[in-house]
PDB file of C-alpha atoms in Angstrom:
ATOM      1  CA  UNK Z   1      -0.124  37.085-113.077  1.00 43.00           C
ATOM      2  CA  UNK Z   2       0.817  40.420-111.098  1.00 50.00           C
ATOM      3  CA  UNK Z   3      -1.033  41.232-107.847  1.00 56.00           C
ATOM      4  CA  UNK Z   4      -3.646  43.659-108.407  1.00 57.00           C
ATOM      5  CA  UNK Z   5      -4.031  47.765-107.012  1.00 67.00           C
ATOM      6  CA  UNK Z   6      -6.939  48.309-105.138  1.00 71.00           C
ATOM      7  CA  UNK Z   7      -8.500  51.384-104.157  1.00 72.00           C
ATOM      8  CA  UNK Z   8     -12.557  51.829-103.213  1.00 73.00           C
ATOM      9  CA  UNK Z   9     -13.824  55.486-103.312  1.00 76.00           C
ATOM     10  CA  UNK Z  10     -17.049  56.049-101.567  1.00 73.00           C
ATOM     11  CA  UNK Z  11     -19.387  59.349-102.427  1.00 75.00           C
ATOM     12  CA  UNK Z  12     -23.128  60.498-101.354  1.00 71.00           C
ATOM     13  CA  UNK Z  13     -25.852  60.858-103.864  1.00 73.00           C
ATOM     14  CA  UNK Z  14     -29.458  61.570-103.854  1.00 70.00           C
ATOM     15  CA  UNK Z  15     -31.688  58.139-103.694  1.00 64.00           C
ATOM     16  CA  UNK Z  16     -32.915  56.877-106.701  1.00 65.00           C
ATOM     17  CA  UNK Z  17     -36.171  56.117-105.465  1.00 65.00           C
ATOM     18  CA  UNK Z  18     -39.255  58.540-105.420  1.00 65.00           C
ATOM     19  CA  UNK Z  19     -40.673  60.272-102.895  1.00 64.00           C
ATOM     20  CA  UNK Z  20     -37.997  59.609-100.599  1.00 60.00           C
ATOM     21  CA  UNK Z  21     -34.743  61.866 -99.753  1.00 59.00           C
ATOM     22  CA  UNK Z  22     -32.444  59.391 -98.448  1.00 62.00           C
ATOM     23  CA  UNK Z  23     -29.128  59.814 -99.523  1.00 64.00           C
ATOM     24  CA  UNK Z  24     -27.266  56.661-101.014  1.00 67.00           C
ATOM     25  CA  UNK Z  25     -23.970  55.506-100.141  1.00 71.00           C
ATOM     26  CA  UNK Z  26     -21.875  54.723-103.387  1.00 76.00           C
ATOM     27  CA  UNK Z  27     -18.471  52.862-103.624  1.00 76.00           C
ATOM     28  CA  UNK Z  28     -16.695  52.940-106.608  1.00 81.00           C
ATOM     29  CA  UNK Z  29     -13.651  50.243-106.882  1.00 77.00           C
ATOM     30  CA  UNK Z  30     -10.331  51.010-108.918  1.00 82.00           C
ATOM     31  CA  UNK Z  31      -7.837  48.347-110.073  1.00 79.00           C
ATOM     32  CA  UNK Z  32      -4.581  48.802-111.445  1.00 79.00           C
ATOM     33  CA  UNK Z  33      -3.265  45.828-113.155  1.00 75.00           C
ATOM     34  CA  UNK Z  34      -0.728  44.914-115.939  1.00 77.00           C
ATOM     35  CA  UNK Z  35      -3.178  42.014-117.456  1.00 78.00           C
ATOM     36  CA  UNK Z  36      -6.865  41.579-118.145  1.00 77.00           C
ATOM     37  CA  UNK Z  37      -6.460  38.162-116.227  1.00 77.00           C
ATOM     38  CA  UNK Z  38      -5.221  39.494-113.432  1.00 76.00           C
ATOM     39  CA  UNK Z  39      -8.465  41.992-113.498  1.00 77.00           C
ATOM     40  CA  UNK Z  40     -10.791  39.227-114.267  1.00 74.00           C
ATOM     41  CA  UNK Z  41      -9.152  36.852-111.459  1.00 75.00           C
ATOM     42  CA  UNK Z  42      -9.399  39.951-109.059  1.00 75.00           C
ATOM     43  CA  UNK Z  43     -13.138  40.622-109.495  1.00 78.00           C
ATOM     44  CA  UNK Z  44     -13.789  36.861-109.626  1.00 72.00           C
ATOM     45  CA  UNK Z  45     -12.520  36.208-106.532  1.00 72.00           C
ATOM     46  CA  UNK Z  46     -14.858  39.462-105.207  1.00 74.00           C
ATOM     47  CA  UNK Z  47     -17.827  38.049-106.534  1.00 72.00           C
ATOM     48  CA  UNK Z  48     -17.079  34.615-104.743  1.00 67.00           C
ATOM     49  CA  UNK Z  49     -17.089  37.169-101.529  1.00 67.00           C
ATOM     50  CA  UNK Z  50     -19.957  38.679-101.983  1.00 69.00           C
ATOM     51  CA  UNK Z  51     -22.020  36.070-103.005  1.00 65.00           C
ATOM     52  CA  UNK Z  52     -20.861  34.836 -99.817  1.00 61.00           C
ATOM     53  CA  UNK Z  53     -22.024  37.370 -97.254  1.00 64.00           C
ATOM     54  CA  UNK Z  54     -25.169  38.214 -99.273  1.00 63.00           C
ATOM     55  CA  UNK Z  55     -25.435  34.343 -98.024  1.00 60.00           C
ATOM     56  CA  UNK Z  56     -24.839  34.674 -94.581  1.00 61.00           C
ATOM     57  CA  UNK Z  57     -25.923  37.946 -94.042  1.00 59.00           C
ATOM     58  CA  UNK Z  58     -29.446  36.991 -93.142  1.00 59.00           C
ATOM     59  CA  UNK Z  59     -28.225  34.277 -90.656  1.00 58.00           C
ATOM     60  CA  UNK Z  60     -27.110  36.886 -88.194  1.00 60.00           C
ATOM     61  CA  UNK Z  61     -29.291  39.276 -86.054  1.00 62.00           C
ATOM     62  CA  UNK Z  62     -29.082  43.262 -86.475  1.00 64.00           C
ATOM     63  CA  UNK Z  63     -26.743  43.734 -83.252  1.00 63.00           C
ATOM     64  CA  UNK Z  64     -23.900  41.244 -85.124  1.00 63.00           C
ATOM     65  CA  UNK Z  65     -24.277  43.401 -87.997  1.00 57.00           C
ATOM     66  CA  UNK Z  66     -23.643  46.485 -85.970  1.00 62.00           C
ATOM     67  CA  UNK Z  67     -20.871  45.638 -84.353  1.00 61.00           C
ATOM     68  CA  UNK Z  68     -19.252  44.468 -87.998  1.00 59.00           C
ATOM     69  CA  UNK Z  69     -20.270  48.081 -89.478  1.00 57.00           C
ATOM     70  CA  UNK Z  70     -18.607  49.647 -85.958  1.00 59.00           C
ATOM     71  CA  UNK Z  71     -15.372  47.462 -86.281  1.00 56.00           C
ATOM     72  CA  UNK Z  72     -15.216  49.225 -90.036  1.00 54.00           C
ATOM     73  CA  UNK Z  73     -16.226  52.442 -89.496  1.00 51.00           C
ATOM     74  CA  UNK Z  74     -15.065  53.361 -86.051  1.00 50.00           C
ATOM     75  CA  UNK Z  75     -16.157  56.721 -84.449  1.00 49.00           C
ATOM     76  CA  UNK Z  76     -12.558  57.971 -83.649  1.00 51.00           C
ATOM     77  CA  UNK Z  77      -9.620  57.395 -85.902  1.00 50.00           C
ATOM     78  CA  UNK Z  78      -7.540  54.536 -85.270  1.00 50.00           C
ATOM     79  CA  UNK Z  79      -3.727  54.434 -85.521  1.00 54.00           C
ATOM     80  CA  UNK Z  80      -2.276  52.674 -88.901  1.00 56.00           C
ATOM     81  CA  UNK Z  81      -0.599  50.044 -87.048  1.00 56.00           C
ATOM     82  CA  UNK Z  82      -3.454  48.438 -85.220  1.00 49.00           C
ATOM     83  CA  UNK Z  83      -5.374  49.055 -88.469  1.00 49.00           C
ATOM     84  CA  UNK Z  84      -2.957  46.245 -90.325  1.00 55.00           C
ATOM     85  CA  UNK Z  85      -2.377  44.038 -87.376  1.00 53.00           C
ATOM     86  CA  UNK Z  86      -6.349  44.134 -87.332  1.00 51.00           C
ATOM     87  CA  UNK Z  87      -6.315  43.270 -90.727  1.00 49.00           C
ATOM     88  CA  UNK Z  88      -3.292  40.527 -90.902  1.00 55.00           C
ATOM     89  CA  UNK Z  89      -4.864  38.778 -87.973  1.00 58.00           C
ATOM     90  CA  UNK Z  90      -8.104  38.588 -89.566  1.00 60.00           C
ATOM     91  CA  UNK Z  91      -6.927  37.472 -92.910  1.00 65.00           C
ATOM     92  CA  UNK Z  92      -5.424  34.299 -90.562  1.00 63.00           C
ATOM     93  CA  UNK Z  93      -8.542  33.307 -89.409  1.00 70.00           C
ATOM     94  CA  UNK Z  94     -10.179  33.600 -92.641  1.00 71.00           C
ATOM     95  CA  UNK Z  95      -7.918  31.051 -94.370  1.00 75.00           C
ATOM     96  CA  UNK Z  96      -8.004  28.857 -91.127  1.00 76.00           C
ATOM     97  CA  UNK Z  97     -11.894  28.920 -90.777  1.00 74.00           C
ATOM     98  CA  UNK Z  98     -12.301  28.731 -94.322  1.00 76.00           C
ATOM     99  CA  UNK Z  99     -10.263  25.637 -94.621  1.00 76.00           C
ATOM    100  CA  UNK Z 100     -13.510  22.974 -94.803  1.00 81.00           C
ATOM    101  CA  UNK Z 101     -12.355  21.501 -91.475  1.00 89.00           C
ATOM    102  CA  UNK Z 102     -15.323  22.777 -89.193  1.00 90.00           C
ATOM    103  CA  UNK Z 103     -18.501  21.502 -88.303  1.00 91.00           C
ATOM    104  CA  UNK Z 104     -20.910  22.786 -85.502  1.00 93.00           C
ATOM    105  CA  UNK Z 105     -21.944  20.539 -82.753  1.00 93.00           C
ATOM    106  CA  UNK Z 106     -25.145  20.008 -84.303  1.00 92.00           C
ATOM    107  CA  UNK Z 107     -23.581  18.050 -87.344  1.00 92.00           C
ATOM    108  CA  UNK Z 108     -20.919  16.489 -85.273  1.00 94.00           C
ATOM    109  CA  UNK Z 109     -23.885  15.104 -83.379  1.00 93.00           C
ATOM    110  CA  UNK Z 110     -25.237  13.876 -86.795  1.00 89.00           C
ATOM    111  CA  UNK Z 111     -21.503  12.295 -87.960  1.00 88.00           C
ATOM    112  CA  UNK Z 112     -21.687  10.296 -84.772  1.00 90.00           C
ATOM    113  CA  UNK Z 113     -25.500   9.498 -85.178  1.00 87.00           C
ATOM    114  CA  UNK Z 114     -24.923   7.716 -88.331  1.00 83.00           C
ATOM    115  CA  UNK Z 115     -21.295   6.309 -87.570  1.00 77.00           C
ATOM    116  CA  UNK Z 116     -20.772   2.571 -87.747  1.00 66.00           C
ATOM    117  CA  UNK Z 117     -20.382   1.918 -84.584  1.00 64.00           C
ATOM    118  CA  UNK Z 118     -23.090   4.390 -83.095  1.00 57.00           C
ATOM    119  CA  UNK Z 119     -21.308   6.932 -81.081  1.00 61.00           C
ATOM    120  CA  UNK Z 120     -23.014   8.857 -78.197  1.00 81.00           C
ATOM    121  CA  UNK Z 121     -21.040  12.279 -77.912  1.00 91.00           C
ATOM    122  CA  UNK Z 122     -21.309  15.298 -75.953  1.00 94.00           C
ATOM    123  CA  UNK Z 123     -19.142  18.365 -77.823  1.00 95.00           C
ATOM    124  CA  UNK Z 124     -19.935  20.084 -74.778  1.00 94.00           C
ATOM    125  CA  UNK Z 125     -18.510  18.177 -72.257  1.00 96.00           C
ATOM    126  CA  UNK Z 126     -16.101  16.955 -74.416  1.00 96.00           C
ATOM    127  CA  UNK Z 127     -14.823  20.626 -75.321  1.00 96.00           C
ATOM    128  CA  UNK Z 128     -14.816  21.198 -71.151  1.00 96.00           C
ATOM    129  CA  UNK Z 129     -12.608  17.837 -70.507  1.00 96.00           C
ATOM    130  CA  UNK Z 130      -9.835  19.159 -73.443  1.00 96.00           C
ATOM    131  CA  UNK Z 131     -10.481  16.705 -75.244  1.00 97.00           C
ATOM    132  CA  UNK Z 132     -10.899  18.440 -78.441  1.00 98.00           C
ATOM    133  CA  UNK Z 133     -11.116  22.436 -79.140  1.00 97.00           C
ATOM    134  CA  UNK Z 134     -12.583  24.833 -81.045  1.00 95.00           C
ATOM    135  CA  UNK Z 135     -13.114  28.098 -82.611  1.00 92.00           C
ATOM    136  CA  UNK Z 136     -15.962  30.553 -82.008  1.00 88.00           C
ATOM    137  CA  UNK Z 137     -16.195  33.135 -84.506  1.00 81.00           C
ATOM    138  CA  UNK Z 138     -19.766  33.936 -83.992  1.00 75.00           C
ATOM    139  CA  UNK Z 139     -19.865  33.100 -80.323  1.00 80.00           C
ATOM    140  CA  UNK Z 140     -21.040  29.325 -81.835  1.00 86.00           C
ATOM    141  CA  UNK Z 141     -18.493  26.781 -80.929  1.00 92.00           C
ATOM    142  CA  UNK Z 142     -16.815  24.910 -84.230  1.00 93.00           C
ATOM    143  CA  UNK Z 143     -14.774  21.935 -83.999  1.00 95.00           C
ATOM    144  CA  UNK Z 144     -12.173  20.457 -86.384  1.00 94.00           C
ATOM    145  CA  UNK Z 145     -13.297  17.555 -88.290  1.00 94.00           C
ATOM    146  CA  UNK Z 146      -9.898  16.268 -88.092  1.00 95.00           C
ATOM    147  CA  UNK Z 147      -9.736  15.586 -84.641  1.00 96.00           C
ATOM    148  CA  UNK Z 148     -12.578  12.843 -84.968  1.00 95.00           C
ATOM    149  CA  UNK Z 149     -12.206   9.608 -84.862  1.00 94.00           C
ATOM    150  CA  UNK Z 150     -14.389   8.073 -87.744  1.00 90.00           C
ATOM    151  CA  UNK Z 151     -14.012   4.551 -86.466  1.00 90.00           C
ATOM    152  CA  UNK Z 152     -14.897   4.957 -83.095  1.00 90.00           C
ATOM    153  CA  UNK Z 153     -17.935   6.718 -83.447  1.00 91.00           C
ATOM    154  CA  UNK Z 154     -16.237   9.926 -84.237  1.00 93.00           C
ATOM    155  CA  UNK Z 155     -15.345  10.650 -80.744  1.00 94.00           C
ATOM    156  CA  UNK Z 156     -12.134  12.717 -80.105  1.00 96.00           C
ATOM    157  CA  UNK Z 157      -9.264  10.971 -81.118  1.00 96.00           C
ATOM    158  CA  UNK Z 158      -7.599   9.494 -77.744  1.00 91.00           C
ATOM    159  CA  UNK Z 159      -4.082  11.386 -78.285  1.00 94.00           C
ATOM    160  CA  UNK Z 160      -5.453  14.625 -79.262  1.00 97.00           C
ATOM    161  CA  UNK Z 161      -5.928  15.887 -75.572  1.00 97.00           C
ATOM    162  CA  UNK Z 162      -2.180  14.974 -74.869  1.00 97.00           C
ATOM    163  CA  UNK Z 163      -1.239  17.511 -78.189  1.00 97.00           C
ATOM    164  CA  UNK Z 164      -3.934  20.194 -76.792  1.00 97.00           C
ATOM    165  CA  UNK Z 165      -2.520  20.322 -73.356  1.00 96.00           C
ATOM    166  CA  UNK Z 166       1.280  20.931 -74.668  1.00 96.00           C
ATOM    167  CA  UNK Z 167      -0.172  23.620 -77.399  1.00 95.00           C
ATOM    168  CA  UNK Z 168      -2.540  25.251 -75.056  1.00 94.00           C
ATOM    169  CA  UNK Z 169       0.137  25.997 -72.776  1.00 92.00           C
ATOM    170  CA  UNK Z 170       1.938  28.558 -76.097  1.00 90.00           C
ATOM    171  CA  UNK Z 171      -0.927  29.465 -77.788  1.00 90.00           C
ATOM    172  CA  UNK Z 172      -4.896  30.201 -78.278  1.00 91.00           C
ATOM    173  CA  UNK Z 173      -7.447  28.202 -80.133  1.00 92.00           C
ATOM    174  CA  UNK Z 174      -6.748  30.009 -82.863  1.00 89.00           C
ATOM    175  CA  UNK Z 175      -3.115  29.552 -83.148  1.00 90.00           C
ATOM    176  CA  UNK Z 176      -3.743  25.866 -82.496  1.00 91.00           C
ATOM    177  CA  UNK Z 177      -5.586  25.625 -85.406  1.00 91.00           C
ATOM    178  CA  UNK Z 178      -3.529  27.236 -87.826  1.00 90.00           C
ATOM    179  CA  UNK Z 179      -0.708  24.986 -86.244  1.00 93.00           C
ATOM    180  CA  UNK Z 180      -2.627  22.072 -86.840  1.00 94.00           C
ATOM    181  CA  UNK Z 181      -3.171  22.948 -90.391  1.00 91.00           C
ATOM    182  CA  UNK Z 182       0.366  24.089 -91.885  1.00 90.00           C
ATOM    183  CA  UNK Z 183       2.993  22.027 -92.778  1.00 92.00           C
ATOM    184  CA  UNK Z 184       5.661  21.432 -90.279  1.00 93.00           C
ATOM    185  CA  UNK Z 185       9.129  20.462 -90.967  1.00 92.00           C
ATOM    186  CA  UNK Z 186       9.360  18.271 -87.748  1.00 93.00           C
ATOM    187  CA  UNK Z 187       6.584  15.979 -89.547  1.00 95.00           C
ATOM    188  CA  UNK Z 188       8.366  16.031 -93.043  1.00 94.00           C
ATOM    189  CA  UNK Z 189       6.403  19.004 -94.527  1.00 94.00           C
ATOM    190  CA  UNK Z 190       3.143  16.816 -93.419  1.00 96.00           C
ATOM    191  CA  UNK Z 191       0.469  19.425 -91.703  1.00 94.00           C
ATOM    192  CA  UNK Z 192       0.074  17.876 -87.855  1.00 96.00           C
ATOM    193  CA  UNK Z 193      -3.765  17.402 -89.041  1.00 95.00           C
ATOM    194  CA  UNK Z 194      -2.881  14.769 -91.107  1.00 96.00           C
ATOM    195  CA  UNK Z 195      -1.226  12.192 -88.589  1.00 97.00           C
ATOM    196  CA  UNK Z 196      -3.129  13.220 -85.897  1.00 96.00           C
ATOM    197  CA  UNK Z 197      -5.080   9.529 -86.379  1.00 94.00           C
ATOM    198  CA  UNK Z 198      -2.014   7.308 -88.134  1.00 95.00           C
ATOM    199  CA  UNK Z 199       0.506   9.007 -85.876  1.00 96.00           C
ATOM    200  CA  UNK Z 200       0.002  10.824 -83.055  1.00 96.00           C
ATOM    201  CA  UNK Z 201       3.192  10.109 -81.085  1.00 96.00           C
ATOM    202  CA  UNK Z 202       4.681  11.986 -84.259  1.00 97.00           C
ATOM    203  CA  UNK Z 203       2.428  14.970 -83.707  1.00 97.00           C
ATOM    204  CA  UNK Z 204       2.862  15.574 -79.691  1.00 97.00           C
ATOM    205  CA  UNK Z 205       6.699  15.417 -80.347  1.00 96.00           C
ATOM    206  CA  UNK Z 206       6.040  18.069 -83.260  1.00 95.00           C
ATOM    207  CA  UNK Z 207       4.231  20.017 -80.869  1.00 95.00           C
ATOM    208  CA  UNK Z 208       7.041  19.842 -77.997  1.00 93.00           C
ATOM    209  CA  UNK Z 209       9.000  20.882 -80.180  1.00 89.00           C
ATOM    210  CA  UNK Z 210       7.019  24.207 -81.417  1.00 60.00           C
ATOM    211  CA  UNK Z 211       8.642  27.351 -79.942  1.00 62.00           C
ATOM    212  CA  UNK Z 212       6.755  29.690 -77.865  1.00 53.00           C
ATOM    213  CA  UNK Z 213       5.203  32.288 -80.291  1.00 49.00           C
ATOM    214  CA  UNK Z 214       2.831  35.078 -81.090  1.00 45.00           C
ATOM    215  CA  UNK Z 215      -1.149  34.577 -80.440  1.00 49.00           C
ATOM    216  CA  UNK Z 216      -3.251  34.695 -83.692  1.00 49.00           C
ATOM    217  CA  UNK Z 217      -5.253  37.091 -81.530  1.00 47.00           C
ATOM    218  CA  UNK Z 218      -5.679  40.862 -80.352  1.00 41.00           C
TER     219      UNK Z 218
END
């Protein structure tokens, strides 16, 4: 299966509906494509998408909407370059946060409310001691479900702020995270999330061992 050609063209028309003399906004999307199946995979993967942020999109107020429409459509032109650093950077994060690894602090909270043994946890405080980090993509904190230790109440795994405190030192929360997640030769192609409980003298030496290297950031 070939990777598809994109390419959206956008056009004003006349609203459809009476009495009013709006004009409408409308995008039409070309592919280019040596198979049907590569088509079909394209526009399936689009519909996942936009089922997606027809989902969300009533979670977040007007003012987050405006600044996503502004980061789109800015009001002077913007060179190419930071256009597809912009756009590599933010395909990262997408894979990272859409990984299944993050839960708010509400439903951490809940974990450790029904753990065997109860654990009292503060994500908070816990977050402010290094103990554990996380991501904010909506100005929400979201912590790794990985770093939780299911049989102690899921508390931060002890060893994890000894990793964070090397890491933190080359890299943001971000970076950590898609660290955490990849595989990494010095673990035997194993992802560093993955021994973090079993092994965790395995994982700090992994993460000495990481070179000093570009932020997943602008």
């Amino acid at each position: 299966m070939t990777t598809p050609f994109a390419h959206i063209q956008t056009r004003h028309e006349p609203s459809t509906e009476p009495n009013k003399s709006k004009v409408a906004l409308v995008a039409t999307l070309s592919i280019e494509a040596n198979t049907d199946q590569t088509i079909d995979a394209y526009l399936g993967g689009l519909q996942m998408y936009n089922d997606l942020f027809e989902w969300r999109l009533d979670e977040y107020p007007q003012k987050a909407l405006d600044l996503i429409i502004d980061c789109f459509l800015p009001a002077e032109s913007v060179p190419q370059s930071i256009l597809k650093n912009g756009v590599s950077v933010g395909l990262i994060r997408s894979r990272v946060f859409q990984s299944g690894d993050w839960i708010s602090g509400k439903q951490w909270l809940q974990l450790a409310s029904t753990s065997t043994p109860g654990g009292e946890v503060d994500p908070n405080q816990s977050l402010a001691d290094g103990q554990i980090f996380s991501l904010r993509p909506g100005k929400v904190d979201f912590f790794p479900v990985y770093a939780l230790d299911g049989s102690n109440g899921y508390r931060p795994i002890s060893r994890l702020s000894d990793v964070l405190s090397v890491l933190s030192t080359r890299m943001d929360e971000w970076s950590m995270a898609a660290w955490f997640q990849s595989e990494n030769s010095s673990l035997g192609g194993i992802a560093p999330k993955a021994l973090l409980l079993s092994a965790p003298e395995q994982v700090l030496a992994a993460a000495k061992k990481k070179p000093r290297g570009r932020r997943v950031s602008r």
